[in-house]
């Protein structure tokens, strides 16, 4: 694996992150934002694995596992919040829940 | 060869990601997310990180996306939400796109001076395991506590509403 | 006996302290006794000092050191001078003050008790301050006294505190003199810095060594200060309105003593001015200008106190003229004589107006000769002295000395003399105008006479001085170090004729208007070249026209402007709204019948509204200044600027909090923005 | 240690007053006792002072790693200002006896703490300790205005706080910059004064210091906080603000500007004089247009403090002596006027000159006191203010006669506003047209004391000047022009 | 594992056990039991750390550093969390809060010792996830809103952080801070993203948007955890990065300076006329983060000492203010504070003193903190940053002063029930500490010196 390959993987990772960011910014539905977050998180995952492969270092995969943990925990909490908000606010539109401002 | 595959798979993941975040229907979006994850797993394989690839499929595609699907199933997608998403996407895409491009631009146009070639040998699953249960034991313990925090949080947020609320 | 000198002002000061600060109620008698006694004691204390001085105890420049204060920065030496100059001036002040206060013991007796107490306290403080000015041999004592009398003047002019006019007049006096005082202070400071001592003799000793470029501004500043206190052009506007105070106050402060303080100062610093000839010339010019203009304006006054005020201006103008021409001794002689006859005039006018219902309008005095013959006659004697009727009055001697000094003062002497002589003639005219009016018959003679020893004694003494004092003029001049000028006979005779001409003119002016009509009628129908007709045609009518134009300020442009400004600047803060510079020169609040009489059928001579065109212009200028400049400062613009600046943050807050929309998308947008900015920056730094 | 006790005494006194407040007037007496004890202590220190400039000195490390130590020293200037602070403290308590009815404990505590902090300012020779007290005095003073003031008191208090606290940054930044230039970290002014700095550096440092001092002095254009703070504060607050707090600005400038930045001060001297002259004229002219008596007096404070600035900036012996005397003279005259106007306000509930008048008839003691202190306002000879202003002007004549004439023109403006005040209050028709309670003893004696002080200093300034002379000499570092 | 290693890790172990125990007690006992368990765990952990003051550092590998800084951070986190526990009033009968609170403390403790990307990441996420649950703890609409906003933004920020770490890792091949010595463009981009991720947790502008909402909607002790505990932990991470890592220089310092300056201005400006006490505190904490970031960005020799001192004086002030806020019910406004001095004198004084300290006025510890800030800025000649600090602090005086006087003004609106003894004790302690640090800062400086090499 050459340096330029690594750069290519990193650009892909950044691309995934950027797409995730786009998703969060452009979407209103809570579910879609959570999905976009997952997309965004997959970027660093790819980055870690690629960098670990480049350096032949197991720590990259170790970090990937931690990212996975976070993704799981975050999705769980996020979905719980989604359900709760749907129950409380009666909507899954994130723009609706903007009571606090200023 | 394998690297070409990795890049191809990564690009595929990128495209599926782009599709996933632009679907107005949640189920479609989830399916593209799964495609993304699978493509990513392929890329991991190609990079020699078989352990990570398996884990990705098992946990991410297997557990997390299922969780999503489960929630989507309990709360069916309403037609209004589809039209709302479509409308919002149509109205609000330029600024987010601009920002995403701006975030990506330094990577695409950057002059990275990473030279040389790495060691050929890929990282084996044993090495990963040794790492995780050796020097990284603390991290794993903490990861469990991270999950514990998530667990308590979900337990609290997801509690049933019938609990009386008057008591302080 | 000279060691008594420092104690001369002390009784007056004690009188002030007792009357003002003692937290004990005093009865009316005690107050009067204290007030009068404290004012008489200085005169008594001064007598032995004067005697010892006359015995040869004092020479020019002698001084009694009192104390020397080491203030760290410099040593302030306080001293009192014991020279002929201070003897003459001090004697005059002490004597006139004693007499005026004795008089006021009767004159003011009917005032409410607290006011009476205040009156005597202030008068005593004034006396102390005036004596300090007179005896000061150092600038500190001098300026202390100088400002004290200024403050007392303010308080006493505004004595009738309920009258807005009086308070305004007081403020006007204080502000005007304060402007002059600032000049004086500047001059004294520069002099002090050049000489390095606070003693006047030390300062004068340093004069010859001084750079003329430094000397001229010093002399100029001091001269301006002195002229301001002496109500000389262009600072004269405060004096006429100062007549809002009680009559004894006018008699003491605004005629005899305080306004002459400038003369005393100039005389004391005569060597300084001798070294600065251009300043002396300026002083002389201002003096003659004031003398002439004051006389002219006095001629057209309808109020006797105003008339006397302008007359004071004019007479002090004579003194200043003499000073400017380098004859301080002559000026001092005229000061002493003038103090006597001017206070006499005020006091007797006060008696007359007292019997005329309190009005000081000249017309109100009609018939005073029959109501109060003794007051009338003493007024007449005073007027004669003021006019300077030859030989028999003291005024003639001193004024003649001034005229002589003018005549012999070099190339410009003759034109100046002519002007001065004209002024002397006008003096006679305005002085006797009152006498003739007061001497004529009047319908109501019922007013009771008013008098008593407290009134008679001062009047008597002053009358005596006004008549006999002339004999001492030569001695006075010699005593203070001058030499009487000897001039040709012609100017002497002409100078003697001027007052007589003036009396004749006065006679014509107070003739009944119907007589004037008759003359005019005759002028139209009878083609006869009679001297009388020519006189009327060319002189009286023209004079009346001029006087009307000058006096009837209501018709002039300046007055219109002033009125307009007044209307506009009602809201202008500070000076304009409360009119500190005094608004009107209207007479004392006369009783209706007198006003009616004064204006009824007396057109147009009597209706010459008392006015002072030059002063009015000054006031208009001041008002414009206030309206356009000071008013700008009333809302504190800097403060507003700051508050606007602070308020802009409130607006910024309003705008900024809109960014905090509360929507997740927008919040995330900022995160993306931050990431993008940081990444772009990092990208930028990685360029090689 | 006595100096530290001098600061601690009011601080502790304030705490006691705060905690024992309740029924009765205990806290008032505690405050009075505190100030009286301070005066006693001060007299004891001065009486037992050794020969030389310093009556007492103490140094005690505070934050050794920063080189901050409690360096306190007292000379004649400090002592006289401290005496005034304590005296005005007593007077403030007496003046607010009937005015303050709510939260009296906190009020008197704030009073004590304000005085404590100002005394800290007057004693400190460590720049950071100076800054500490400098900012510390803002808080209780802010409380005084914000809680017991009139009208839009919160706005006024905020203005006061923000102006002064922001300006304090200039002081702090300059102090740190100065300390960082020393070879070892120290904030001791004596040690810092030994440094040889270039003129331009000195000018920058001086500007930093001056920012704080000028705002506290309230020289235009930094004066905007003062009129409202003085006008809306309770009487005691106005007295302390005018009598003590303003003086800290003058004191700081007087003490530290020549000591630390002699060449810098010389370089900016003309600008300082010009600023002072402009400020004095501006303050006076604005004062002429005020209808609120207290506001008018507040603007006159601006004018007088600008004169102090001129004196210090001129830097010659006369001017410095004048500035020092003017500082003290102004404490008496302005405080007395605020006290009188406050007492009047309590009786009539107005301070509008157009609605008042004729005190001559209805309250002669008021009238006499007003007359005296208005005379002091217009710097009549015989009052302490004249000594100060005349010396300042003499000094400026030595430097530049144009500025001196400008300074003299302020005397002319002063007569306009002083007589306006007199006319509005003392003369005219009696308004309110009813008998007005004259000064009671709690107001009468302070006024009497301040009158005597004004007159004694005015007629016999020798003793005061002798007291101040060492400090003046120390500030006299500029070469004569 | 040696005894020394165990001793070094014992606080984390104790906290973990306490968290689990508090969780286990939820179905078994009343909330007081969970609180007691949490309190005991926190106190024990703090005690264990304090016992080891001065002990030699135990070799724990790259993941966790056992040095003075870590001990300071752990003790700080435990004690501050203990303070937050005292006024933990959630308003719902759910009993999970103490466990979550201990988890926050655990995350913060992890961060304090984090010398490696893994522990950094885990610490941050433990804190974040616990905080999400705590923000939503009332299950009110506002609480859920705040939690959701935090979740989404935290997810984005975590992604950024991770991507940044991945980039640095790609360049340097190291995940421990010591190994981060990259100078290439990858490392520069990585540093930028790392900074973004940390800035979010540190609530620096423009990553601050969650802070005021969280302060307003959540229980005050959750705000305290977010505003004090986690913030201090992130500050220590930043400090450790500053001390040990060699990140690409212009990006790190200038980025931190820019974020700090923006926070100072934005935080103070947005707080300017904010009528709600907790929301105002939220904005104010943004500004304080900005100050700390500026200290770090200055790179002055005393920056480390300054940061720790600032944190030290910041904790009692913020805790005191939030405790009072908690006692006054949900989201008290300026108006609610009126007359507080009559109703509850201790709270009024504590609030005023806290705000005084936050405003940086003397006799309160905040003044010395401000001195440190000015010192480091002047020391490095950063005049522009100094001007920004002055501008921000000037705005700060305005809103602090408004809240400062409110308790003394007006009439009280209602009669409040007396505060529990522990709360009173906490307030008294805060008052004492604020004044102590203001009058005798040497006490705290000595502690800080102990924590630094």
PDB file of C-alpha atoms in Angstrom, chain E residues 269-387:
ATOM      1  CA  UNK E 269     -22.701  39.142  23.188  1.00  0.00           C
ATOM      2  CA  UNK E 270     -25.420  36.520  23.282  1.00  0.00           C
ATOM      3  CA  UNK E 271     -25.621  36.703  27.050  1.00  0.00           C
ATOM      4  CA  UNK E 272     -25.931  40.450  26.965  1.00  0.00           C
ATOM      5  CA  UNK E 273     -29.590  40.939  27.683  1.00  0.00           C
ATOM      6  CA  UNK E 274     -30.554  37.377  28.364  1.00  0.00           C
ATOM      7  CA  UNK E 275     -33.222  37.414  31.040  1.00  0.00           C
ATOM      8  CA  UNK E 276     -32.954  33.755  32.055  1.00  0.00           C
ATOM      9  CA  UNK E 277     -30.393  32.864  34.651  1.00  0.00           C
ATOM     10  CA  UNK E 278     -29.411  29.384  33.423  1.00  0.00           C
ATOM     11  CA  UNK E 279     -29.365  30.451  29.822  1.00  0.00           C
ATOM     12  CA  UNK E 280     -27.209  33.405  30.717  1.00  0.00           C
ATOM     13  CA  UNK E 281     -24.889  31.045  32.540  1.00  0.00           C
ATOM     14  CA  UNK E 282     -24.819  28.884  29.445  1.00  0.00           C
ATOM     15  CA  UNK E 283     -23.631  31.749  27.316  1.00  0.00           C
ATOM     16  CA  UNK E 284     -21.262  32.832  30.018  1.00  0.00           C
ATOM     17  CA  UNK E 285     -19.659  29.414  30.098  1.00  0.00           C
ATOM     18  CA  UNK E 286     -19.045  29.739  26.362  1.00  0.00           C
ATOM     19  CA  UNK E 287     -17.174  32.930  27.047  1.00  0.00           C
ATOM     20  CA  UNK E 288     -15.162  31.301  29.795  1.00  0.00           C
ATOM     21  CA  UNK E 289     -14.232  28.460  27.496  1.00  0.00           C
ATOM     22  CA  UNK E 290     -13.038  31.114  25.142  1.00  0.00           C
ATOM     23  CA  UNK E 291     -10.828  32.633  27.827  1.00  0.00           C
ATOM     24  CA  UNK E 292      -9.298  29.264  28.607  1.00  0.00           C
ATOM     25  CA  UNK E 293      -8.767  28.564  24.933  1.00  0.00           C
ATOM     26  CA  UNK E 294      -7.018  31.881  24.592  1.00  0.00           C
ATOM     27  CA  UNK E 295      -4.736  31.050  27.484  1.00  0.00           C
ATOM     28  CA  UNK E 296      -3.816  27.799  25.782  1.00  0.00           C
ATOM     29  CA  UNK E 297      -3.445  29.447  22.428  1.00  0.00           C
ATOM     30  CA  UNK E 298      -1.035  32.004  23.800  1.00  0.00           C
ATOM     31  CA  UNK E 299       1.527  29.315  24.418  1.00  0.00           C
ATOM     32  CA  UNK E 300       3.005  31.309  27.268  1.00  0.00           C
ATOM     33  CA  UNK E 301       5.190  29.519  29.808  1.00  0.00           C
ATOM     34  CA  UNK E 302       2.618  30.017  32.502  1.00  0.00           C
ATOM     35  CA  UNK E 303      -0.293  28.947  30.337  1.00  0.00           C
ATOM     36  CA  UNK E 304      -0.652  25.551  32.027  1.00  0.00           C
ATOM     37  CA  UNK E 305      -0.690  27.076  35.466  1.00  0.00           C
ATOM     38  CA  UNK E 306      -3.114  29.696  34.260  1.00  0.00           C
ATOM     39  CA  UNK E 307      -5.520  27.134  32.821  1.00  0.00           C
ATOM     40  CA  UNK E 308      -5.603  25.058  35.953  1.00  0.00           C
ATOM     41  CA  UNK E 309      -5.987  28.094  38.160  1.00  0.00           C
ATOM     42  CA  UNK E 310      -8.766  29.377  35.980  1.00  0.00           C
ATOM     43  CA  UNK E 311     -10.539  26.038  36.222  1.00  0.00           C
ATOM     44  CA  UNK E 312     -10.030  26.079  39.965  1.00  0.00           C
ATOM     45  CA  UNK E 313     -11.698  29.417  40.499  1.00  0.00           C
ATOM     46  CA  UNK E 314     -14.301  28.724  37.886  1.00  0.00           C
ATOM     47  CA  UNK E 315     -15.743  25.640  39.546  1.00  0.00           C
ATOM     48  CA  UNK E 316     -17.038  27.121  42.806  1.00  0.00           C
ATOM     49  CA  UNK E 317     -18.475  30.129  40.999  1.00  0.00           C
ATOM     50  CA  UNK E 318     -20.358  28.104  38.419  1.00  0.00           C
ATOM     51  CA  UNK E 319     -21.471  25.487  40.918  1.00  0.00           C
ATOM     52  CA  UNK E 320     -22.701  28.163  43.292  1.00  0.00           C
ATOM     53  CA  UNK E 321     -24.647  29.956  40.604  1.00  0.00           C
ATOM     54  CA  UNK E 322     -26.167  26.738  39.290  1.00  0.00           C
ATOM     55  CA  UNK E 323     -27.041  25.553  42.774  1.00  0.00           C
ATOM     56  CA  UNK E 324     -28.965  28.753  43.357  1.00  0.00           C
ATOM     57  CA  UNK E 325     -30.571  28.363  39.977  1.00  0.00           C
ATOM     58  CA  UNK E 326     -31.619  24.838  40.907  1.00  0.00           C
ATOM     59  CA  UNK E 327     -33.101  26.069  44.149  1.00  0.00           C
ATOM     60  CA  UNK E 328     -35.238  28.633  42.356  1.00  0.00           C
ATOM     61  CA  UNK E 329     -37.062  26.171  40.206  1.00  0.00           C
ATOM     62  CA  UNK E 330     -36.937  25.680  36.510  1.00  0.00           C
ATOM     63  CA  UNK E 331     -35.179  28.410  34.496  1.00  0.00           C
ATOM     64  CA  UNK E 332     -35.481  31.365  36.866  1.00  0.00           C
ATOM     65  CA  UNK E 333     -35.442  34.788  35.221  1.00  0.00           C
ATOM     66  CA  UNK E 334     -34.049  38.080  36.356  1.00  0.00           C
ATOM     67  CA  UNK E 335     -37.445  38.943  37.702  1.00  0.00           C
ATOM     68  CA  UNK E 336     -37.560  35.819  39.841  1.00  0.00           C
ATOM     69  CA  UNK E 337     -34.408  36.888  41.581  1.00  0.00           C
ATOM     70  CA  UNK E 338     -35.861  40.104  42.930  1.00  0.00           C
ATOM     71  CA  UNK E 339     -35.958  40.328  46.657  1.00  0.00           C
ATOM     72  CA  UNK E 340     -33.984  37.146  47.033  1.00  0.00           C
ATOM     73  CA  UNK E 341     -31.893  38.641  49.796  1.00  0.00           C
ATOM     74  CA  UNK E 342     -34.933  38.780  52.043  1.00  0.00           C
ATOM     75  CA  UNK E 343     -36.203  35.341  51.204  1.00  0.00           C
ATOM     76  CA  UNK E 344     -32.956  33.472  51.106  1.00  0.00           C
ATOM     77  CA  UNK E 345     -29.983  35.535  52.114  1.00  0.00           C
ATOM     78  CA  UNK E 346     -27.412  32.792  51.711  1.00  0.00           C
ATOM     79  CA  UNK E 347     -28.459  32.088  48.176  1.00  0.00           C
ATOM     80  CA  UNK E 348     -28.502  35.735  47.273  1.00  0.00           C
ATOM     81  CA  UNK E 349     -25.009  36.237  48.574  1.00  0.00           C
ATOM     82  CA  UNK E 350     -23.735  33.073  46.958  1.00  0.00           C
ATOM     83  CA  UNK E 351     -25.240  34.022  43.628  1.00  0.00           C
ATOM     84  CA  UNK E 352     -23.864  37.530  43.750  1.00  0.00           C
ATOM     85  CA  UNK E 353     -20.428  36.374  44.738  1.00  0.00           C
ATOM     86  CA  UNK E 354     -20.434  33.723  42.050  1.00  0.00           C
ATOM     87  CA  UNK E 355     -21.344  36.248  39.422  1.00  0.00           C
ATOM     88  CA  UNK E 356     -18.727  38.586  40.800  1.00  0.00           C
ATOM     89  CA  UNK E 357     -16.169  35.876  40.363  1.00  0.00           C
ATOM     90  CA  UNK E 358     -17.358  35.051  36.872  1.00  0.00           C
ATOM     91  CA  UNK E 359     -17.193  38.707  35.976  1.00  0.00           C
ATOM     92  CA  UNK E 360     -13.637  38.773  37.207  1.00  0.00           C
ATOM     93  CA  UNK E 361     -13.939  41.475  39.816  1.00  0.00           C
ATOM     94  CA  UNK E 362     -11.759  41.527  42.856  1.00  0.00           C
ATOM     95  CA  UNK E 363     -12.188  39.954  46.196  1.00  0.00           C
ATOM     96  CA  UNK E 364     -13.491  37.026  44.180  1.00  0.00           C
ATOM     97  CA  UNK E 365     -11.273  34.364  42.703  1.00  0.00           C
ATOM     98  CA  UNK E 366     -12.269  35.229  39.176  1.00  0.00           C
ATOM     99  CA  UNK E 367     -10.208  38.372  39.397  1.00  0.00           C
ATOM    100  CA  UNK E 368      -7.010  36.397  39.823  1.00  0.00           C
ATOM    101  CA  UNK E 369      -8.090  34.166  36.966  1.00  0.00           C
ATOM    102  CA  UNK E 370      -8.510  37.256  34.850  1.00  0.00           C
ATOM    103  CA  UNK E 371      -5.067  38.390  35.931  1.00  0.00           C
ATOM    104  CA  UNK E 372      -3.624  35.119  34.707  1.00  0.00           C
ATOM    105  CA  UNK E 373      -5.382  35.527  31.406  1.00  0.00           C
ATOM    106  CA  UNK E 374      -4.111  39.048  30.958  1.00  0.00           C
ATOM    107  CA  UNK E 375      -0.685  37.989  32.067  1.00  0.00           C
ATOM    108  CA  UNK E 376      -0.254  35.298  29.459  1.00  0.00           C
ATOM    109  CA  UNK E 377      -1.657  37.481  26.714  1.00  0.00           C
ATOM    110  CA  UNK E 378       0.550  40.425  27.591  1.00  0.00           C
ATOM    111  CA  UNK E 379       3.499  38.138  28.090  1.00  0.00           C
ATOM    112  CA  UNK E 380       3.293  36.983  24.493  1.00  0.00           C
ATOM    113  CA  UNK E 381       2.334  40.389  23.179  1.00  0.00           C
ATOM    114  CA  UNK E 382      -0.989  39.214  21.784  1.00  0.00           C
ATOM    115  CA  UNK E 383      -2.563  42.635  21.725  1.00  0.00           C
ATOM    116  CA  UNK E 384      -5.381  41.785  19.345  1.00  0.00           C
ATOM    117  CA  UNK E 385      -6.492  38.932  21.551  1.00  0.00           C
ATOM    118  CA  UNK E 386      -6.169  41.203  24.528  1.00  0.00           C
ATOM    119  CA  UNK E 387      -8.445  43.703  22.855  1.00  0.00           C
TER     120      UNK E 387
END
